[in-house]
XYZ file of C-alpha atoms in Angstrom:
140
model
C 0.000 0.000 0.000
C 1.363 3.398 -0.985
C 1.467 6.212 1.516
C -0.088 9.580 0.687
C 2.370 12.299 -0.273
C 2.088 16.042 0.143
C 2.929 18.349 -2.750
C 3.772 22.044 -2.848
C 1.659 22.500 -5.970
C -0.221 20.466 -8.530
C 2.697 20.136 -10.903
C 4.980 18.644 -8.247
C 2.581 15.734 -8.258
C 3.168 15.169 -11.963
C 6.719 14.052 -11.266
C 5.137 11.195 -9.384
C 2.533 10.415 -12.039
C 2.680 6.665 -11.790
C 2.115 6.775 -8.030
C -0.755 9.246 -8.126
C -3.033 9.158 -11.180
C -5.470 11.711 -9.730
C -3.382 14.657 -10.893
C -3.209 13.776 -14.571
C -5.379 11.458 -16.571
C -4.308 10.032 -19.872
C -6.812 8.426 -22.154
C -7.685 7.556 -25.734
C -4.846 6.811 -28.039
C -1.972 4.418 -28.058
C 0.759 7.027 -28.209
C 0.695 9.582 -25.401
C 3.410 12.141 -26.093
C 6.103 12.785 -23.515
C 5.571 15.997 -21.548
C 7.881 18.415 -19.735
C 6.461 20.681 -17.035
C 8.441 23.741 -15.971
C 7.537 25.896 -12.968
C 8.991 29.420 -12.886
C 8.068 32.471 -10.837
C 5.880 33.922 -13.590
C 4.352 30.840 -15.229
C 4.017 27.117 -15.745
C 5.201 25.817 -19.106
C 4.045 22.555 -20.659
C 6.003 21.015 -23.518
C 4.505 18.082 -25.448
C 6.693 16.175 -27.927
C 4.457 15.949 -31.019
C 6.569 15.406 -34.150
C 4.737 15.884 -37.418
C 1.814 17.747 -35.853
C 0.708 21.288 -36.695
C -1.453 23.740 -34.770
C -4.516 22.662 -36.753
C -4.193 19.153 -35.290
C -4.845 20.274 -31.681
C -7.782 21.291 -29.560
C -6.938 22.874 -26.197
C -9.802 23.577 -23.810
C -10.618 24.200 -20.180
C -13.406 21.788 -19.279
C -16.238 22.203 -16.782
C -14.050 20.697 -14.036
C -11.389 23.400 -14.638
C -8.981 20.902 -16.210
C -6.752 21.812 -19.128
C -7.597 19.271 -21.838
C -5.333 18.743 -24.847
C -6.655 16.528 -27.645
C -5.500 15.718 -31.125
C -6.521 13.485 -33.951
C -4.551 13.264 -37.160
C -4.949 10.937 -40.092
C -2.552 10.667 -42.982
C -3.996 9.848 -46.392
C -2.586 6.852 -48.200
C -0.707 7.864 -51.325
C -2.273 6.465 -54.466
C -0.130 4.110 -56.490
C 2.026 3.057 -53.540
C 1.965 -0.435 -52.120
C 2.572 -0.229 -48.385
C 4.261 -3.217 -46.794
C 3.831 -1.613 -43.410
C 2.155 1.581 -42.275
C 2.641 2.476 -38.623
C 1.651 6.115 -38.495
C -1.501 6.534 -40.533
C -3.419 8.070 -37.668
C -2.713 9.191 -34.158
C -4.906 10.555 -31.426
C -4.574 11.367 -27.776
C -6.363 13.166 -24.990
C -4.542 14.482 -21.958
C -6.258 16.179 -19.041
C -4.303 18.215 -16.479
C -5.668 19.679 -13.260
C -4.693 23.354 -13.237
C -3.419 25.039 -10.093
C -5.536 27.830 -8.651
C -2.851 30.446 -9.334
C -3.149 30.204 -13.159
C -4.535 33.233 -15.007
C -7.000 31.327 -17.188
C -7.589 34.326 -19.484
C -3.938 34.548 -20.565
C -3.107 30.935 -21.469
C -1.185 30.721 -24.753
C -0.086 27.868 -26.988
C 2.130 27.399 -30.025
C 3.652 24.543 -32.022
C 7.286 24.819 -33.049
C 9.748 22.172 -34.308
C 7.606 19.234 -33.189
C 6.895 20.639 -29.714
C 3.525 21.924 -28.475
C 4.212 24.691 -25.955
C 1.455 25.763 -23.557
C 2.154 28.683 -21.228
C 0.024 29.036 -18.111
C 0.772 32.478 -16.635
C 0.503 32.754 -12.876
C -1.750 35.316 -11.262
C 0.133 38.194 -9.697
C -0.300 38.170 -5.932
C -2.321 41.162 -4.874
C -0.255 43.516 -2.775
C -2.376 45.260 -0.197
C -0.890 48.564 0.870
C -1.399 49.342 4.526
C -3.946 52.089 4.953
C -3.290 54.960 7.326
C -6.211 55.196 9.711
C -6.916 57.121 12.830
C -8.421 55.065 15.609
C -10.896 56.891 17.770
C -10.624 56.561 21.516
C -13.855 55.688 23.313
């Protein structure tokens, strides 16, 4: 029996994905791309290895449970006049759901695909600095 672990934030749990499936669920598709998760002061960065994919192949959404959901489905057409002895990459699909931390600014999430990597940037909310207010306290 595994003991429960405490994490500083949601993404710390991802390093322990095989011990704690509640943080990230992977489903549909035989080939789930490898993912890097980077935590900096200003943002979280997700990097998915997706060779051969373009931005049109992806759908990135925030679902009703406030999870970041990345899905893709790509099919390659068979070339006419070619006799395939083996075809291993005609289609690929995956769906990956990630629980987002509360400190993510959901209105500023950005994504791009470059050199076979899908980059998703989750900016962190700026902590609100409350300036002390000068007040005079009445004496009763």
